[in-house]
mmCIF file of C-alpha atoms in Angstrom:
data_model
loop_
_atom_site.group_PDB
_atom_site.id
_atom_site.type_symbol
_atom_site.label_atom_id
_atom_site.label_comp_id
_atom_site.label_asym_id
_atom_site.label_seq_id
_atom_site.Cartn_x
_atom_site.Cartn_y
_atom_site.Cartn_z
ATOM 1 C CA MET A 214 80.311 203.607 185.962
ATOM 2 C CA ARG A 215 78.280 200.711 187.524
ATOM 3 C CA GLU A 216 76.863 203.260 190.060
ATOM 4 C CA ILE A 217 75.718 205.590 187.275
ATOM 5 C CA LEU A 218 74.065 202.856 185.368
ATOM 6 C CA ALA A 219 72.091 201.802 188.680
ATOM 7 C CA ILE A 220 70.887 205.361 189.065
ATOM 8 C CA PHE A 221 69.672 205.546 185.444
ATOM 9 C CA LYS A 222 68.056 202.176 185.828
ATOM 10 C CA GLY A 223 66.164 203.393 188.889
ATOM 11 C CA LEU A 224 65.136 206.555 187.060
ATOM 12 C CA TYR A 225 63.923 204.528 184.164
ATOM 13 C CA ILE A 226 61.798 202.317 186.222
ATOM 14 C CA THR A 227 60.221 205.353 187.983
ATOM 15 C CA LEU A 228 59.588 207.187 184.692
ATOM 16 C CA LYS A 229 58.045 203.978 183.223
ATOM 17 C CA HIS A 230 55.558 203.664 186.038
ATOM 18 C CA ASN A 231 54.837 207.410 185.931
ATOM 19 C CA LEU A 232 54.035 207.401 182.314
ATOM 20 C CA LYS A 233 52.002 204.223 182.707
ATOM 21 C CA ASN A 234 49.903 205.531 185.408
ATOM 22 C CA ILE A 235 49.646 209.358 184.795
ATOM 23 C CA PHE A 236 46.902 208.890 182.124
ATOM 24 C CA LYS A 237 44.897 206.576 184.155
ATOM 25 C CA ASN A 238 41.794 207.697 185.992
ATOM 26 C CA GLN A 239 42.452 206.894 189.626
ATOM 27 C CA PHE A 240 39.476 206.027 191.938
ATOM 28 C CA THR A 241 39.424 208.176 195.066
ATOM 29 C CA ILE A 242 36.800 208.248 197.876
ATOM 30 C CA GLN A 243 35.849 211.814 198.661
ATOM 31 C CA TYR A 244 36.427 211.380 202.341
ATOM 32 C CA PRO A 245 34.940 212.531 204.732
ATOM 33 C CA ASP A 246 31.880 213.400 202.712
ATOM 34 C CA ILE A 247 31.878 210.025 201.266
ATOM 35 C CA LYS A 248 32.909 206.810 203.387
ATOM 36 C CA ARG A 249 33.617 203.447 202.348
ATOM 37 C CA ARG A 250 31.705 200.674 203.945
ATOM 38 C CA LEU A 251 33.971 198.673 206.265
ATOM 39 C CA PRO A 252 33.916 194.954 206.508
ATOM 40 C CA GLN A 253 31.723 193.172 209.069
ATOM 41 C CA ARG A 254 34.976 191.971 210.745
ATOM 42 C CA ALA A 255 36.158 195.549 211.449
ATOM 43 C CA ARG A 256 37.260 196.091 215.045
ATOM 44 C CA TRP A 257 36.892 199.615 216.160
ATOM 45 C CA ALA A 258 34.972 201.483 218.913
ATOM 46 C CA LEU A 259 33.413 199.329 221.477
ATOM 47 C CA ARG A 260 29.579 199.281 221.994
ATOM 48 C CA LEU A 261 27.473 197.934 224.652
ATOM 49 C CA GLN A 262 24.200 196.116 223.805
ATOM 50 C CA ARG A 263 20.938 196.217 225.569
ATOM 51 C CA HIS A 264 18.157 193.572 225.896
ATOM 52 C CA GLU A 265 15.279 193.832 223.397
ATOM 53 C CA ASP A 266 13.194 195.530 225.987
ATOM 54 C CA GLY A 267 15.797 198.294 226.408
ATOM 55 C CA THR A 268 17.317 197.186 229.704
ATOM 56 C CA GLU A 269 21.094 196.965 230.026
ATOM 57 C CA ARG A 270 22.665 193.529 229.392
ATOM 58 C CA CYS A 271 25.882 194.056 231.395
ATOM 59 C CA ILE A 272 25.843 192.110 234.806
ATOM 60 C CA ALA A 273 29.128 193.804 236.001
ATOM 61 C CA CYS A 274 31.092 190.507 236.098
ATOM 62 C CA GLN A 275 34.225 192.565 235.254
ATOM 63 C CA LEU A 276 35.696 189.720 233.176
ATOM 64 C CA CYS A 277 36.329 192.288 230.348
ATOM 65 C CA ALA A 278 38.227 194.523 232.625
ATOM 66 C CA ALA A 279 40.182 191.581 233.962
ATOM 67 C CA ILE A 280 41.282 190.309 230.579
ATOM 68 C CA CYS A 281 42.014 193.609 228.920
ATOM 69 C CA PRO A 282 45.826 193.667 228.357
ATOM 70 C CA SER A 283 45.918 197.613 228.283
ATOM 71 C CA GLU A 284 43.475 198.133 231.247
ATOM 72 C CA ALA A 285 41.339 200.225 229.030
ATOM 73 C CA ILE A 286 38.004 199.108 230.724
ATOM 74 C CA TYR A 287 36.927 200.210 234.136
ATOM 75 C CA ILE A 288 33.675 199.021 235.774
ATOM 76 C CA GLU A 289 32.004 199.457 239.043
ATOM 77 C CA GLY A 290 29.017 197.214 239.894
ATOM 78 C CA ASP A 291 26.091 197.834 242.042
ATOM 79 C CA GLU A 292 22.944 195.962 243.142
ATOM 80 C CA ASN A 293 20.058 195.999 240.651
ATOM 81 C CA PRO A 294 17.032 197.922 242.126
ATOM 82 C CA ILE A 295 14.017 195.701 242.437
ATOM 83 C CA ASP A 296 11.432 198.523 242.006
ATOM 84 C CA ASN A 297 13.176 200.028 238.928
ATOM 85 C CA PRO A 298 15.515 197.310 237.466
ATOM 86 C CA ILE A 299 18.275 198.584 235.164
ATOM 87 C CA GLY A 300 19.185 195.187 233.921
ATOM 88 C CA LYS A 301 17.978 191.593 234.288
ATOM 89 C CA GLY A 302 20.707 190.415 236.630
ATOM 90 C CA GLN A 303 21.237 190.805 240.277
ATOM 91 C CA ARG A 304 23.923 193.446 239.470
ATOM 92 C CA TYR A 305 24.512 196.092 236.957
ATOM 93 C CA ALA A 306 27.192 198.308 235.796
ATOM 94 C CA ALA A 307 26.876 201.604 237.637
ATOM 95 C CA VAL A 308 30.024 202.817 236.018
ATOM 96 C CA TRP A 309 31.448 201.540 232.560
ATOM 97 C CA ILE A 310 34.269 203.470 231.320
ATOM 98 C CA TRP A 311 36.313 202.602 228.066
ATOM 99 C CA ASP A 312 39.557 204.462 227.296
ATOM 100 C CA ALA A 313 39.795 204.536 223.498
ATOM 101 C CA GLY A 314 43.356 206.028 223.667
ATOM 102 C CA ARG A 315 44.670 202.952 225.709
ATOM 103 C CA CYS A 316 42.603 200.293 223.838
ATOM 104 C CA LEU A 317 44.388 197.814 221.575
ATOM 105 C CA TYR A 318 41.370 196.711 219.802
ATOM 106 C CA CYS A 319 42.325 193.181 220.138
ATOM 107 C CA GLY A 320 38.751 191.891 220.889
ATOM 108 C CA PHE A 321 39.621 189.819 224.112
ATOM 109 C CA CYS A 322 36.774 191.714 225.868
ATOM 110 C CA VAL A 323 34.261 190.506 223.447
ATOM 111 C CA GLU A 324 35.326 186.965 223.698
ATOM 112 C CA ALA A 325 35.306 187.152 227.558
ATOM 113 C CA CYS A 326 31.941 188.662 227.921
ATOM 114 C CA PRO A 327 29.387 185.932 228.935
ATOM 115 C CA ASP A 328 26.302 187.834 228.052
ATOM 116 C CA GLU A 329 27.557 189.308 224.828
ATOM 117 C CA VAL A 330 27.312 192.783 226.065
ATOM 118 C CA ILE A 331 30.257 194.042 224.093
ATOM 119 C CA ILE A 332 30.521 194.386 220.300
ATOM 120 C CA MET A 333 33.200 195.998 218.140
ATOM 121 C CA SER A 334 31.677 198.493 215.696
ATOM 122 C CA ASP A 335 32.783 200.160 212.521
ATOM 123 C CA VAL A 336 33.066 203.588 214.224
ATOM 124 C CA TYR A 337 36.716 204.685 213.639
ATOM 125 C CA GLU A 338 36.604 208.265 213.786
ATOM 126 C CA MET A 339 37.731 208.785 217.240
ATOM 127 C CA ALA A 340 40.538 211.241 216.941
ATOM 128 C CA SER A 341 40.600 214.014 219.405
ATOM 129 C CA PRO A 342 42.930 216.738 220.572
ATOM 130 C CA SER A 343 42.305 215.912 224.254
ATOM 131 C CA ARG A 344 42.687 212.683 225.996
ATOM 132 C CA GLU A 345 39.651 213.306 228.219
ATOM 133 C CA SER A 346 37.364 213.094 225.222
ATOM 134 C CA MET A 347 38.788 209.721 224.346
ATOM 135 C CA VAL A 348 37.282 208.227 227.566
ATOM 136 C CA TRP A 349 33.694 206.994 226.945
ATOM 137 C CA ASP A 350 31.220 206.456 229.629
ATOM 138 C CA LYS A 351 27.855 204.456 229.608
ATOM 139 C CA ASN A 352 26.028 207.155 227.929
ATOM 140 C CA LYS A 353 28.276 207.042 224.918
ATOM 141 C CA LEU A 354 28.918 203.322 224.896
ATOM 142 C CA PHE A 355 25.390 201.771 225.168
ATOM 143 C CA VAL A 356 23.425 201.489 221.837
ATOM 144 C CA PRO A 357 20.130 203.408 221.514
ATOM 145 C CA ILE A 358 17.054 201.724 222.817
ATOM 146 C CA GLY A 359 15.349 199.672 220.095
ATOM 147 C CA VAL A 360 18.529 198.622 218.416
ATOM 148 C CA LYS A 361 18.480 194.838 217.762
ATOM 149 C CA PRO A 362 21.115 192.892 219.713
ATOM 150 C CA LYS A 363 23.780 190.932 217.953
ATOM 151 C CA GLN A 364 25.853 187.948 218.958
ATOM 152 C CA ALA A 365 29.543 187.928 218.497
ATOM 153 C CA TRP A 366 32.266 185.144 217.937
ATOM 154 C CA MET A 367 35.740 186.522 217.618
ATOM 155 C CA GLY A 368 34.409 189.722 216.049
ATOM 156 C CA PHE A 369 32.056 188.069 213.683
ATOM 157 C CA TYR A 370 28.572 189.200 214.272
ATOM 158 C CA ARG A 371 25.124 187.602 213.514
ATOM 159 C CA ASN A 372 21.578 188.177 214.736
ATOM 160 C CA ILE A 373 20.707 186.436 218.013
ATOM 161 C CA ASN A 374 17.589 184.595 216.357
ATOM 162 C CA GLN A 375 19.762 182.974 213.886
ATOM 163 C CA ILE A 376 21.002 180.052 216.116
ATOM 164 C CA ASP A 377 21.345 177.673 213.332
ATOM 165 C CA VAL A 378 24.580 179.307 212.011
ATOM 166 C CA ASN A 379 27.790 177.524 212.625
ATOM 167 C CA PRO A 380 30.248 179.814 214.256
ATOM 168 C CA VAL A 381 33.187 177.860 212.924
ATOM 169 C CA SER A 382 32.157 178.353 209.318
ATOM 170 C CA LEU A 383 30.902 182.081 209.779
ATOM 171 C CA PRO A 384 34.161 183.821 209.187
ATOM 172 C CA LYS A 385 34.535 182.034 205.973
ATOM 173 C CA GLU A 386 31.092 182.829 204.779
ATOM 174 C CA ILE A 387 31.574 186.466 205.764
ATOM 175 C CA HIS A 388 34.957 186.543 203.941
ATOM 176 C CA GLN A 389 33.228 185.262 200.801
ATOM 177 C CA LYS A 390 30.538 187.836 201.022
ATOM 178 C CA GLU A 391 33.124 190.718 201.354
ATOM 179 C CA GLU A 392 35.101 189.337 198.249
ATOM 180 C CA GLU A 393 31.716 189.526 196.337
ATOM 181 C CA VAL A 394 31.081 193.036 197.335
ATOM 182 C CA TYR A 395 34.518 194.225 196.293
ATOM 183 C CA ALA A 396 34.294 192.304 193.030
ATOM 184 C CA ARG A 397 31.181 194.400 192.274
ATOM 185 C CA GLU A 398 32.972 197.589 193.448
ATOM 186 C CA LYS A 399 35.651 196.883 190.859
ATOM 187 C CA LYS A 400 33.220 196.695 188.105
ATOM 188 C CA GLU A 401 31.394 199.764 189.442
ATOM 189 C CA ARG A 402 34.643 201.745 189.237
ATOM 190 C CA LYS A 403 34.936 201.172 185.632
ATOM 191 C CA ARG A 404 31.459 202.454 185.035
ATOM 192 C CA PHE A 405 32.305 205.464 187.262
ATOM 193 C CA TYR A 406 34.788 206.769 184.831
ATOM 194 C CA GLU A 407 32.725 206.002 181.836
ATOM 195 C CA ASN A 408 29.605 207.734 182.973
ATOM 196 C CA LYS A 409 31.521 210.545 184.964
ATOM 197 C CA LYS A 410 29.352 209.907 187.960
ATOM 198 C CA PHE A 411 30.003 209.915 191.632
ATOM 199 C CA MET A 412 29.648 206.632 193.449
ATOM 200 C CA PHE A 413 29.891 205.414 196.974
ATOM 201 C CA LEU A 414 28.996 202.378 198.998
ATOM 202 C CA GLU A 415 25.866 202.442 201.269
ATOM 203 C CA ASP A 416 24.492 199.175 202.653
ATOM 204 C CA GLU A 417 26.434 197.046 200.171
ATOM 205 C CA ASN A 418 24.730 198.785 197.299
ATOM 206 C CA PHE A 419 26.234 201.398 194.913
ATOM 207 C CA ILE A 420 24.358 204.683 194.615
ATOM 208 C CA ASN A 421 25.038 207.061 191.767
ATOM 209 C CA SER A 422 24.615 210.802 192.007
ATOM 210 C CA LYS A 423 25.246 213.309 189.366
#
């Protein structure tokens, strides 16, 4: 008898929640057409930065490859040509390979890099049917020429020229900023159902489209 009562109790709880939520309008992101903005602390695909003049920042010290626990980074250094320098150091990375399939996304390479070449981006769509396509080389890793470099502490990014920012307090500041964004999002969700409009995040602002 006790077992039967337990079964009916479980069915009652399930039915109660179903009736409570079945008439609610659920907010759903229409992925992949619409993508939600990720937090600044997101740790996904690696990207390699350049100097502001477009030259490569990497000096091929291989500290990132040495600290990587999954051996997902492989680098071959070479002498930087004087007549046509690729970077500003004596050496540059002739080969820079990152295996996204082996990477743990721990961020150790970002912390170990002395020239802040490596940053972790918000690019998370890396699924592939083949392992070969999960291996990224320099051409895919380096950011385009003209992209402003960033400085990283433990995955928290800021502009290089903002040297007055305290790295210890930066994570808290970013966390508070994210909470404010999500608080606005919660309010916008309510208006989404009232106005029957489509909404999505782009650069921290909500954009409505009929």
